[in-house]
Amino acid sequence: MSTLASAPTTPPAPTAGRLTEWRPEDPAFWAAGGARVARRNLYVSIFAEHVGFSVWSLWSVTVLFLGPEYGIDPAGKFLLTAVPAALGAVLRLPYTLAVARFGGRNWTIVSALLLLVPAVPMAVLIEPGVSYATLMVLACLSGVGGGNFASSMANINLFFPERLKGRALGLNAGGGNLGVPAVQLVGLAVLATAGAAYPRLVPAVYLPLIVLAALAAARWLDNVPGARNEPGALRAAARDPHTWVMSLLYVGTFGSFIGFGFAFGQVLQLQFHERFPTPVDAAWLTFLGPLIGSLIRPVGGQLADRLGGARVTFWNFVAMAAGAGLVLYAARDRSFPLYLAGFLALFVFSGIGNGSTYKMIPAIFRARAVAEGELTGDPEAAQRRARRLSGAVIGIAGAVGASGGVLVNVAFRQSFLTSGTADAAYLAFIGWYALCFLVTWVVYLRPGPRTLTNV
């Protein structure tokens, strides 16, 4: 979605925030200091994005503190975990565009400080007697943390040469995703020490970390000179059918990861209340799934490199459907070991799928560019168009995919409201994953003259 202007051949400035040029594809420039500058920006970006993801995930922990004295039923709690996912999804696209518009360093400072908007009132207002409307507003505001992922990925994408982008973006994404289990571990520590009467301590822990993230961005990040949003790229991507196919698949992978990460603690308490009578009992397991899903995300990208993104994504969705089927069987059979195994499998394969679907997007447009270049006789122009479109599609798919977190929580809410169990939600997940692996097969794997190769 952004490109870099050309500049004279001088090494990058040693002082953060003062870059006058940036040419990562130039080996001499990269060796003369570019690599060091890029790594510095990556490390700070990972930390800032990690804090943003943690704030986005605050309500996956906070709902465990909301006991009978708050007067909120399970359906109301699922809404409290759905609205942050909704705002986070909406903000992903404008946050992506903001990097080139305002500068990566500048926007990281602003986006980090915006995390104080939900965190400060949460640390002050959450106590018995607070209105449900107030809690809904606070939960919605924490969605600002969901936009930080998109702007962080767009910013780091500018710093690394093509041959190193995959590893850098994988580290950035994985470090950010770890914010989900991290905030749940913070919640567990608060529950185990101070007890369920002090939910405000969880956001309070993040107040100094938010300030530190903004200060670190101001001190060590850079604005990439010449970065700009590609004119017309979003419109062109929105007209491309591959954009919406990949968005559907990303709903199934990232949407499942963030949705299950937000809902897992509540579902454990509702499905196996006799085993998890208190929030601290559930919190011991809540962080496990998001932790595994975050750590395994790079594996999906590596498998896609070796075996092909579409093939990995297809079998991954088959495995996710099987995992959801195991969870459904275990819930009906009241078998907690099988239930936990099935849910952890869902986190594992949602993490792998995050990596493989992300790798499919540039591969799709590279494959199409090869055919276009042969037809037009200008392969270089076809490759430029492919890079332009793939960047825009990544932004759109990331925004649409995050909405899956809303759908997961709404599915659980409606299932418990109508039947008192989550069975209908699990059936819906199985159906969605089946749709995803069928679409992957039909569009990218089915033999035929119009099927793209090497996707």
GROMACS .gro file of C-alpha atoms in nm:
model
  455
    1MET     CA    1   0.000   0.000   0.000
    2SER     CA    2   0.300   0.228   0.019
    3THR     CA    3   0.612   0.290  -0.182
    4LEU     CA    4   0.944   0.464  -0.129
    5ALA     CA    5   1.090   0.749  -0.325
    6SER     CA    6   1.447   0.715  -0.457
    7ALA     CA    7   1.727   0.906  -0.284
    8PRO     CA    8   2.104   0.966  -0.304
    9THR     CA    9   2.342   0.690  -0.199
   10THR     CA   10   2.446   0.780   0.156
   11PRO     CA   11   2.425   0.562   0.467
   12PRO     CA   12   2.128   0.605   0.702
   13ALA     CA   13   2.155   0.860   0.979
   14PRO     CA   14   2.267   0.707   1.310
   15THR     CA   15   2.019   0.906   1.519
   16ALA     CA   16   1.664   0.771   1.545
   17GLY     CA   17   1.392   0.984   1.391
   18ARG     CA   18   1.627   1.158   1.145
   19LEU     CA   19   1.632   0.940   0.834
   20THR     CA   20   1.681   1.139   0.515
   21GLU     CA   21   1.665   0.839   0.281
   22TRP     CA   22   1.577   0.473   0.288
   23ARG     CA   23   1.677   0.212   0.029
   24PRO     CA   24   1.669  -0.135   0.187
   25GLU     CA   25   1.705  -0.314  -0.148
   26ASP     CA   26   2.052  -0.157  -0.199
   27PRO     CA   27   2.301  -0.410  -0.049
   28ALA     CA   28   2.566  -0.142   0.017
   29PHE     CA   29   2.314   0.085   0.190
   30TRP     CA   30   2.181  -0.209   0.394
   31ALA     CA   31   2.529  -0.315   0.506
   32ALA     CA   32   2.636   0.043   0.585
   33GLY     CA   33   2.380   0.077   0.862
   34GLY     CA   34   2.041   0.009   0.714
   35ALA     CA   35   2.013  -0.335   0.875
   36ARG     CA   36   2.089  -0.190   1.218
   37VAL     CA   37   1.828   0.083   1.179
   38ALA     CA   38   1.566  -0.168   1.058
   39ARG     CA   39   1.628  -0.402   1.352
   40ARG     CA   40   1.601  -0.116   1.600
   41ASN     CA   41   1.265  -0.015   1.454
   42LEU     CA   42   1.148  -0.377   1.454
   43TYR     CA   43   1.224  -0.432   1.823
   44VAL     CA   44   1.046  -0.115   1.933
   45SER     CA   45   0.754  -0.190   1.701
   46ILE     CA   46   0.713  -0.539   1.850
   47PHE     CA   47   0.695  -0.395   2.201
   48ALA     CA   48   0.446  -0.121   2.107
   49GLU     CA   49   0.227  -0.364   1.914
   50HIS     CA   50   0.243  -0.616   2.199
   51VAL     CA   51   0.109  -0.354   2.442
   52GLY     CA   52  -0.163  -0.261   2.191
   53PHE     CA   53  -0.273  -0.624   2.155
   54SER     CA   54  -0.282  -0.658   2.534
   55VAL     CA   55  -0.510  -0.355   2.569
   56TRP     CA   56  -0.729  -0.492   2.289
   57SER     CA   57  -0.759  -0.819   2.483
   58LEU     CA   58  -0.825  -0.663   2.826
   59TRP     CA   59  -1.188  -0.768   2.828
   60SER     CA   60  -1.108  -1.135   2.776
   61VAL     CA   61  -0.973  -1.108   3.133
   62THR     CA   62  -1.200  -0.839   3.275
   63VAL     CA   63  -1.518  -1.044   3.226
   64LEU     CA   64  -1.376  -1.312   3.456
   65PHE     CA   65  -1.382  -1.054   3.739
   66LEU     CA   66  -1.747  -0.957   3.683
   67GLY     CA   67  -1.919  -1.173   3.946
   68PRO     CA   68  -2.284  -1.176   4.056
   69GLU     CA   69  -2.248  -0.834   4.220
   70TYR     CA   70  -2.222  -0.677   3.873
   71GLY     CA   71  -2.553  -0.829   3.759
   72ILE     CA   72  -2.434  -0.932   3.413
   73ASP     CA   73  -2.544  -1.260   3.257
   74PRO     CA   74  -2.325  -1.470   3.020
   75ALA     CA   75  -2.489  -1.317   2.713
   76GLY     CA   76  -2.398  -0.971   2.836
   77LYS     CA   77  -2.038  -1.079   2.896
   78PHE     CA   78  -2.004  -1.214   2.543
   79LEU     CA   79  -2.115  -0.874   2.412
   80LEU     CA   80  -1.844  -0.711   2.623
   81THR     CA   81  -1.583  -0.924   2.446
   82ALA     CA   82  -1.739  -0.875   2.102
   83VAL     CA   83  -1.734  -0.494   2.085
   84PRO     CA   84  -1.354  -0.452   2.121
   85ALA     CA   85  -1.309  -0.694   1.832
   86ALA     CA   86  -1.556  -0.491   1.626
   87LEU     CA   87  -1.382  -0.156   1.676
   88GLY     CA   88  -1.040  -0.316   1.628
   89ALA     CA   89  -1.153  -0.453   1.291
   90VAL     CA   90  -1.293  -0.116   1.179
   91LEU     CA   91  -0.973   0.070   1.273
   92ARG     CA   92  -0.730  -0.162   1.096
   93LEU     CA   93  -0.766  -0.003   0.753
   94PRO     CA   94  -0.731   0.364   0.856
   95TYR     CA   95  -0.442   0.270   1.086
   96THR     CA   96  -0.267   0.107   0.788
   97LEU     CA   97  -0.306   0.425   0.581
   98ALA     CA   98  -0.194   0.647   0.870
   99VAL     CA   99   0.165   0.519   0.856
  100ALA     CA  100   0.240   0.672   0.517
  101ARG     CA  101   0.021   0.977   0.587
  102PHE     CA  102   0.177   1.079   0.920
  103GLY     CA  103   0.499   0.875   0.942
  104GLY     CA  104   0.556   0.545   1.121
  105ARG     CA  105   0.732   0.699   1.421
  106ASN     CA  106   0.471   0.975   1.461
  107TRP     CA  107   0.177   0.739   1.429
  108THR     CA  108   0.323   0.482   1.669
  109ILE     CA  109   0.353   0.756   1.935
  110VAL     CA  110  -0.007   0.865   1.876
  111SER     CA  111  -0.149   0.511   1.858
  112ALA     CA  112   0.034   0.414   2.178
  113LEU     CA  113  -0.101   0.716   2.368
  114LEU     CA  114  -0.453   0.640   2.241
  115LEU     CA  115  -0.436   0.320   2.447
  116LEU     CA  116  -0.469   0.541   2.756
  117VAL     CA  117  -0.824   0.632   2.643
  118PRO     CA  118  -0.968   0.294   2.752
  119ALA     CA  119  -0.704   0.198   3.010
  120VAL     CA  120  -0.731   0.502   3.239
  121PRO     CA  121  -1.112   0.499   3.285
  122MET     CA  122  -1.107   0.120   3.323
  123ALA     CA  123  -0.859   0.156   3.609
  124VAL     CA  124  -1.089   0.412   3.773
  125LEU     CA  125  -1.447   0.310   3.700
  126ILE     CA  126  -1.474  -0.070   3.712
  127GLU     CA  127  -1.631  -0.166   4.044
  128PRO     CA  128  -1.967  -0.307   4.159
  129GLY     CA  129  -2.245  -0.061   4.079
  130VAL     CA  130  -2.099   0.060   3.750
  131SER     CA  131  -2.363   0.061   3.477
  132TYR     CA  132  -2.358  -0.192   3.195
  133ALA     CA  133  -2.367   0.094   2.944
  134THR     CA  134  -2.045   0.231   3.093
  135LEU     CA  135  -1.881  -0.110   3.068
  136MET     CA  136  -1.990  -0.138   2.703
  137VAL     CA  137  -1.835   0.200   2.621
  138LEU     CA  138  -1.510   0.106   2.795
  139ALA     CA  139  -1.501  -0.231   2.620
  140CYS     CA  140  -1.559  -0.069   2.282
  141LEU     CA  141  -1.283   0.188   2.342
  142SER     CA  142  -1.030  -0.088   2.410
  143GLY     CA  143  -1.070  -0.178   2.042
  144VAL     CA  144  -0.817   0.097   1.962
  145GLY     CA  145  -0.550  -0.161   2.047
  146GLY     CA  146  -0.667  -0.373   1.753
  147GLY     CA  147  -0.566  -0.105   1.504
  148ASN     CA  148  -0.206  -0.103   1.627
  149PHE     CA  149  -0.134  -0.437   1.460
  150ALA     CA  150  -0.218  -0.300   1.116
  151SER     CA  151  -0.013   0.018   1.146
  152SER     CA  152   0.281  -0.172   1.298
  153MET     CA  153   0.285  -0.425   1.014
  154ALA     CA  154   0.257  -0.149   0.751
  155ASN     CA  155   0.545   0.040   0.912
  156ILE     CA  156   0.783  -0.258   0.947
  157ASN     CA  157   0.703  -0.362   0.589
  158LEU     CA  158   0.878  -0.040   0.476
  159PHE     CA  159   1.202  -0.111   0.660
  160PHE     CA  160   1.308  -0.451   0.525
  161PRO     CA  161   1.412  -0.573   0.178
  162GLU     CA  162   1.186  -0.823   0.005
  163ARG     CA  163   1.410  -1.118   0.094
  164LEU     CA  164   1.375  -1.043   0.468
  165LYS     CA  165   1.017  -0.916   0.491
  166GLY     CA  166   0.866  -1.257   0.573
  167ARG     CA  167   1.081  -1.315   0.880
  168ALA     CA  168   1.051  -0.955   1.003
  169LEU     CA  169   0.674  -0.942   0.961
  170GLY     CA  170   0.642  -1.286   1.123
  171LEU     CA  171   0.836  -1.171   1.428
  172ASN     CA  172   0.634  -0.851   1.444
  173ALA     CA  173   0.301  -1.032   1.415
  174GLY     CA  174   0.397  -1.307   1.661
  175GLY     CA  175   0.524  -1.058   1.919
  176GLY     CA  176   0.200  -0.863   1.891
  177ASN     CA  177  -0.022  -1.172   1.914
  178LEU     CA  178   0.157  -1.268   2.236
  179GLY     CA  179  -0.018  -0.970   2.393
  180VAL     CA  180  -0.331  -1.187   2.425
  181PRO     CA  181  -0.183  -1.454   2.657
  182ALA     CA  182   0.030  -1.187   2.829
  183VAL     CA  183  -0.269  -0.986   2.949
  184GLN     CA  184  -0.438  -1.308   3.057
  185LEU     CA  185  -0.133  -1.397   3.266
  186VAL     CA  186  -0.149  -1.051   3.422
  187GLY     CA  187  -0.515  -1.116   3.501
  188LEU     CA  188  -0.426  -1.452   3.653
  189ALA     CA  189  -0.161  -1.288   3.872
  190VAL     CA  190  -0.412  -1.028   3.993
  191LEU     CA  191  -0.676  -1.294   4.062
  192ALA     CA  192  -0.427  -1.512   4.250
  193THR     CA  193  -0.290  -1.229   4.464
  194ALA     CA  194  -0.547  -0.952   4.506
  195GLY     CA  195  -0.859  -1.155   4.421
  196ALA     CA  196  -1.159  -1.103   4.193
  197ALA     CA  197  -1.261  -0.782   4.373
  198TYR     CA  198  -0.994  -0.576   4.196
  199PRO     CA  199  -1.044  -0.587   3.816
  200ARG     CA  200  -0.911  -0.232   3.786
  201LEU     CA  201  -0.561  -0.354   3.870
  202VAL     CA  202  -0.526  -0.527   3.531
  203PRO     CA  203  -0.552  -0.209   3.319
  204ALA     CA  204  -0.353  -0.023   3.586
  205VAL     CA  205  -0.058  -0.258   3.521
  206TYR     CA  206  -0.057  -0.145   3.158
  207LEU     CA  207  -0.059   0.232   3.222
  208PRO     CA  208   0.320   0.260   3.265
  209LEU     CA  209   0.377   0.015   2.978
  210ILE     CA  210   0.165   0.233   2.747
  211VAL     CA  211   0.365   0.542   2.839
  212LEU     CA  212   0.689   0.346   2.795
  213ALA     CA  213   0.580   0.232   2.447
  214ALA     CA  214   0.511   0.594   2.343
  215LEU     CA  215   0.845   0.712   2.486
  216ALA     CA  216   1.033   0.427   2.316
  217ALA     CA  217   0.871   0.515   1.985
  218ALA     CA  218   0.968   0.880   2.026
  219ARG     CA  219   1.325   0.789   2.117
  220TRP     CA  220   1.410   0.501   1.881
  221LEU     CA  221   1.169   0.487   1.586
  222ASP     CA  222   1.209   0.654   1.247
  223ASN     CA  223   0.979   0.797   0.983
  224VAL     CA  224   1.064   0.646   0.646
  225PRO     CA  225   1.119   0.932   0.400
  226GLY     CA  226   0.925   0.913   0.076
  227ALA     CA  227   0.664   0.665   0.200
  228ARG     CA  228   0.325   0.724   0.046
  229ASN     CA  229  -0.006   0.546   0.004
  230GLU     CA  230  -0.053   0.408  -0.346
  231PRO     CA  231  -0.327   0.612  -0.516
  232GLY     CA  232  -0.616   0.395  -0.626
  233ALA     CA  233  -0.471   0.076  -0.477
  234LEU     CA  234  -0.759   0.023  -0.235
  235ARG     CA  235  -1.021   0.079  -0.506
  236ALA     CA  236  -0.845  -0.162  -0.739
  237ALA     CA  237  -0.812  -0.422  -0.462
  238ALA     CA  238  -1.178  -0.386  -0.365
  239ARG     CA  239  -1.275  -0.476  -0.723
  240ASP     CA  240  -1.056  -0.785  -0.727
  241PRO     CA  241  -1.237  -1.109  -0.634
  242HIS     CA  242  -0.922  -1.254  -0.472
  243THR     CA  243  -0.946  -0.978  -0.210
  244TRP     CA  244  -1.275  -1.111  -0.082
  245VAL     CA  245  -1.177  -1.477  -0.110
  246MET     CA  246  -0.871  -1.412   0.107
  247SER     CA  247  -1.076  -1.198   0.347
  248LEU     CA  248  -1.316  -1.491   0.393
  249LEU     CA  249  -1.024  -1.726   0.465
  250TYR     CA  250  -0.868  -1.479   0.708
  251VAL     CA  251  -1.198  -1.457   0.897
  252GLY     CA  252  -1.159  -1.830   0.952
  253THR     CA  253  -0.798  -1.811   1.074
  254PHE     CA  254  -0.727  -1.481   1.248
  255GLY     CA  255  -1.094  -1.430   1.333
  256SER     CA  256  -1.094  -1.766   1.510
  257PHE     CA  257  -0.770  -1.686   1.695
  258ILE     CA  258  -0.885  -1.351   1.832
  259GLY     CA  259  -1.245  -1.465   1.890
  260PHE     CA  260  -1.147  -1.779   2.082
  261GLY     CA  261  -0.879  -1.582   2.268
  262PHE     CA  262  -1.145  -1.339   2.392
  263ALA     CA  263  -1.409  -1.604   2.470
  264PHE     CA  264  -1.215  -1.907   2.597
  265GLY     CA  265  -1.223  -1.818   2.967
  266GLN     CA  266  -1.598  -1.756   2.968
  267VAL     CA  267  -1.673  -2.072   2.773
  268LEU     CA  268  -1.468  -2.283   3.015
  269GLN     CA  269  -1.666  -2.150   3.311
  270LEU     CA  270  -1.999  -2.203   3.139
  271GLN     CA  271  -1.934  -2.549   2.993
  272PHE     CA  272  -1.752  -2.693   3.297
  273HIS     CA  273  -1.869  -2.481   3.587
  274GLU     CA  274  -1.818  -2.763   3.837
  275ARG     CA  275  -1.448  -2.777   3.740
  276PHE     CA  276  -1.405  -2.398   3.719
  277PRO     CA  277  -1.627  -2.250   3.991
  278THR     CA  278  -1.412  -1.936   4.033
  279PRO     CA  279  -1.246  -1.701   3.782
  280VAL     CA  280  -0.897  -1.793   3.900
  281ASP     CA  281  -0.965  -2.160   3.820
  282ALA     CA  282  -1.048  -2.072   3.460
  283ALA     CA  283  -0.766  -1.818   3.429
  284TRP     CA  284  -0.506  -2.092   3.481
  285LEU     CA  285  -0.599  -2.232   3.139
  286THR     CA  286  -0.727  -1.924   2.955
  287PHE     CA  287  -0.384  -1.807   2.841
  288LEU     CA  288  -0.268  -2.145   2.705
  289GLY     CA  289  -0.454  -2.140   2.374
  290PRO     CA  290  -0.356  -1.785   2.269
  291LEU     CA  291   0.003  -1.853   2.376
  292ILE     CA  292   0.029  -2.163   2.156
  293GLY     CA  293  -0.149  -1.995   1.866
  294SER     CA  294   0.086  -1.694   1.880
  295LEU     CA  295   0.405  -1.899   1.901
  296ILE     CA  296   0.313  -2.131   1.617
  297ARG     CA  297   0.211  -1.857   1.369
  298PRO     CA  298   0.558  -1.841   1.201
  299VAL     CA  299   0.534  -2.218   1.137
  300GLY     CA  300   0.239  -2.155   0.905
  301GLY     CA  301   0.448  -1.919   0.695
  302GLN     CA  302   0.741  -2.161   0.684
  303LEU     CA  303   0.515  -2.452   0.581
  304ALA     CA  304   0.361  -2.231   0.312
  305ASP     CA  305   0.709  -2.154   0.178
  306ARG     CA  306   0.790  -2.525   0.153
  307LEU     CA  307   0.457  -2.680   0.052
  308GLY     CA  308   0.255  -2.393  -0.094
  309GLY     CA  309   0.022  -2.157   0.092
  310ALA     CA  310  -0.300  -2.287  -0.062
  311ARG     CA  311  -0.218  -2.650   0.018
  312VAL     CA  312  -0.129  -2.569   0.379
  313THR     CA  313  -0.439  -2.352   0.417
  314PHE     CA  314  -0.667  -2.623   0.273
  315TRP     CA  315  -0.547  -2.896   0.510
  316ASN     CA  316  -0.537  -2.649   0.795
  317PHE     CA  317  -0.908  -2.577   0.758
  318VAL     CA  318  -0.979  -2.949   0.740
  319ALA     CA  319  -0.795  -2.982   1.072
  320MET     CA  320  -0.987  -2.687   1.219
  321ALA     CA  321  -1.317  -2.847   1.124
  322ALA     CA  322  -1.203  -3.170   1.290
  323GLY     CA  323  -1.094  -2.976   1.599
  324ALA     CA  324  -1.432  -2.804   1.625
  325GLY     CA  325  -1.600  -3.145   1.581
  326LEU     CA  326  -1.391  -3.286   1.867
  327VAL     CA  327  -1.489  -2.991   2.088
  328LEU     CA  328  -1.857  -3.048   2.008
  329TYR     CA  329  -1.831  -3.421   2.086
  330ALA     CA  330  -1.641  -3.356   2.410
  331ALA     CA  331  -1.891  -3.091   2.524
  332ARG     CA  332  -2.181  -3.331   2.472
  333ASP     CA  333  -1.992  -3.618   2.636
  334ARG     CA  334  -1.877  -3.392   2.926
  335SER     CA  335  -1.517  -3.502   2.865
  336PHE     CA  336  -1.293  -3.217   2.974
  337PRO     CA  337  -0.960  -3.369   2.853
  338LEU     CA  338  -1.101  -3.413   2.501
  339TYR     CA  339  -1.259  -3.068   2.516
  340LEU     CA  340  -0.930  -2.904   2.611
  341ALA     CA  341  -0.742  -3.102   2.342
  342GLY     CA  342  -0.993  -2.992   2.078
  343PHE     CA  343  -0.981  -2.627   2.178
  344LEU     CA  344  -0.602  -2.621   2.191
  345ALA     CA  345  -0.601  -2.778   1.844
  346LEU     CA  346  -0.822  -2.493   1.725
  347PHE     CA  347  -0.570  -2.241   1.859
  348VAL     CA  348  -0.278  -2.430   1.701
  349PHE     CA  349  -0.437  -2.446   1.357
  350SER     CA  350  -0.572  -2.091   1.370
  351GLY     CA  351  -0.212  -1.983   1.435
  352ILE     CA  352  -0.076  -2.190   1.146
  353GLY     CA  353  -0.354  -2.062   0.923
  354ASN     CA  354  -0.270  -1.701   1.011
  355GLY     CA  355   0.076  -1.756   0.869
  356SER     CA  356  -0.025  -1.955   0.561
  357THR     CA  357  -0.309  -1.726   0.449
  358TYR     CA  358  -0.091  -1.416   0.490
  359LYS     CA  359   0.173  -1.579   0.269
  360MET     CA  360  -0.089  -1.666   0.005
  361ILE     CA  361  -0.173  -1.303  -0.074
  362PRO     CA  362   0.156  -1.193  -0.237
  363ALA     CA  363   0.188  -1.539  -0.398
  364ILE     CA  364  -0.150  -1.497  -0.569
  365PHE     CA  365  -0.055  -1.166  -0.726
  366ARG     CA  366   0.296  -1.280  -0.817
  367ALA     CA  367   0.150  -1.580  -0.999
  368ARG     CA  368  -0.098  -1.360  -1.182
  369ALA     CA  369   0.176  -1.111  -1.269
  370VAL     CA  370   0.373  -1.385  -1.445
  371ALA     CA  371   0.078  -1.455  -1.677
  372GLU     CA  372   0.009  -1.083  -1.728
  373GLY     CA  373   0.376  -1.015  -1.808
  374GLU     CA  374   0.377  -1.286  -2.075
  375LEU     CA  375   0.066  -1.137  -2.235
  376THR     CA  376   0.175  -0.772  -2.225
  377GLY     CA  377   0.547  -0.820  -2.275
  378ASP     CA  378   0.617  -0.598  -1.972
  379PRO     CA  379   0.679  -0.831  -1.674
  380GLU     CA  380   0.830  -0.549  -1.465
  381ALA     CA  381   0.510  -0.341  -1.482
  382ALA     CA  382   0.305  -0.652  -1.398
  383GLN     CA  383   0.519  -0.718  -1.090
  384ARG     CA  384   0.483  -0.355  -0.974
  385ARG     CA  385   0.106  -0.383  -1.006
  386ALA     CA  386   0.117  -0.713  -0.814
  387ARG     CA  387   0.308  -0.556  -0.524
  388ARG     CA  388   0.071  -0.260  -0.522
  389LEU     CA  389  -0.239  -0.480  -0.510
  390SER     CA  390  -0.103  -0.733  -0.260
  391GLY     CA  391  -0.026  -0.455  -0.010
  392ALA     CA  392  -0.380  -0.321  -0.040
  393VAL     CA  393  -0.534  -0.669  -0.013
  394ILE     CA  394  -0.334  -0.740   0.305
  395GLY     CA  395  -0.484  -0.425   0.458
  396ILE     CA  396  -0.842  -0.511   0.357
  397ALA     CA  397  -0.816  -0.879   0.453
  398GLY     CA  398  -0.666  -0.786   0.790
  399ALA     CA  399  -0.959  -0.556   0.865
  400VAL     CA  400  -1.224  -0.803   0.748
  401GLY     CA  401  -1.051  -1.097   0.916
  402ALA     CA  402  -1.052  -0.928   1.255
  403SER     CA  403  -1.432  -0.910   1.234
  404GLY     CA  404  -1.428  -1.286   1.282
  405GLY     CA  405  -1.357  -1.216   1.648
  406VAL     CA  406  -1.697  -1.049   1.668
  407LEU     CA  407  -1.869  -1.339   1.493
  408VAL     CA  408  -1.717  -1.596   1.730
  409ASN     CA  409  -1.838  -1.413   2.040
  410VAL     CA  410  -2.182  -1.343   1.891
  411ALA     CA  411  -2.212  -1.713   1.796
  412PHE     CA  412  -2.135  -1.820   2.153
  413ARG     CA  413  -2.377  -1.560   2.291
  414GLN     CA  414  -2.666  -1.669   2.070
  415SER     CA  415  -2.599  -2.038   2.130
  416PHE     CA  416  -2.606  -2.002   2.508
  417LEU     CA  417  -2.913  -1.775   2.490
  418THR     CA  418  -3.118  -2.016   2.280
  419SER     CA  419  -3.012  -2.357   2.414
  420GLY     CA  420  -2.799  -2.302   2.724
  421THR     CA  421  -2.505  -2.476   2.552
  422ALA     CA  422  -2.243  -2.384   2.291
  423ASP     CA  423  -2.336  -2.672   2.058
  424ALA     CA  424  -2.491  -2.450   1.792
  425ALA     CA  425  -2.180  -2.230   1.790
  426TYR     CA  426  -1.952  -2.530   1.736
  427LEU     CA  427  -2.172  -2.649   1.448
  428ALA     CA  428  -2.148  -2.300   1.295
  429PHE     CA  429  -1.768  -2.310   1.323
  430ILE     CA  430  -1.755  -2.652   1.155
  431GLY     CA  431  -1.970  -2.519   0.872
  432TRP     CA  432  -1.752  -2.210   0.827
  433TYR     CA  433  -1.428  -2.411   0.818
  434ALA     CA  434  -1.585  -2.650   0.567
  435LEU     CA  435  -1.680  -2.352   0.350
  436CYS     CA  436  -1.322  -2.223   0.376
  437PHE     CA  437  -1.154  -2.545   0.271
  438LEU     CA  438  -1.401  -2.588  -0.017
  439VAL     CA  439  -1.334  -2.232  -0.137
  440THR     CA  440  -0.957  -2.287  -0.108
  441TRP     CA  441  -0.984  -2.602  -0.318
  442VAL     CA  442  -1.213  -2.455  -0.585
  443VAL     CA  443  -1.024  -2.128  -0.630
  444TYR     CA  444  -0.660  -2.224  -0.576
  445LEU     CA  445  -0.611  -2.603  -0.592
  446ARG     CA  446  -0.862  -2.755  -0.832
  447PRO     CA  447  -0.686  -2.857  -1.156
  448GLY     CA  448  -0.791  -2.640  -1.448
  449PRO     CA  449  -0.665  -2.391  -1.706
  450ARG     CA  450  -0.770  -2.087  -1.498
  451THR     CA  451  -0.624  -2.203  -1.167
  452LEU     CA  452  -0.322  -2.000  -1.052
  453THR     CA  453  -0.005  -2.204  -0.997
  454ASN     CA  454   0.247  -2.174  -0.711
  455VAL     CA  455   0.001  -2.012  -0.468
   0.00000   0.00000   0.00000
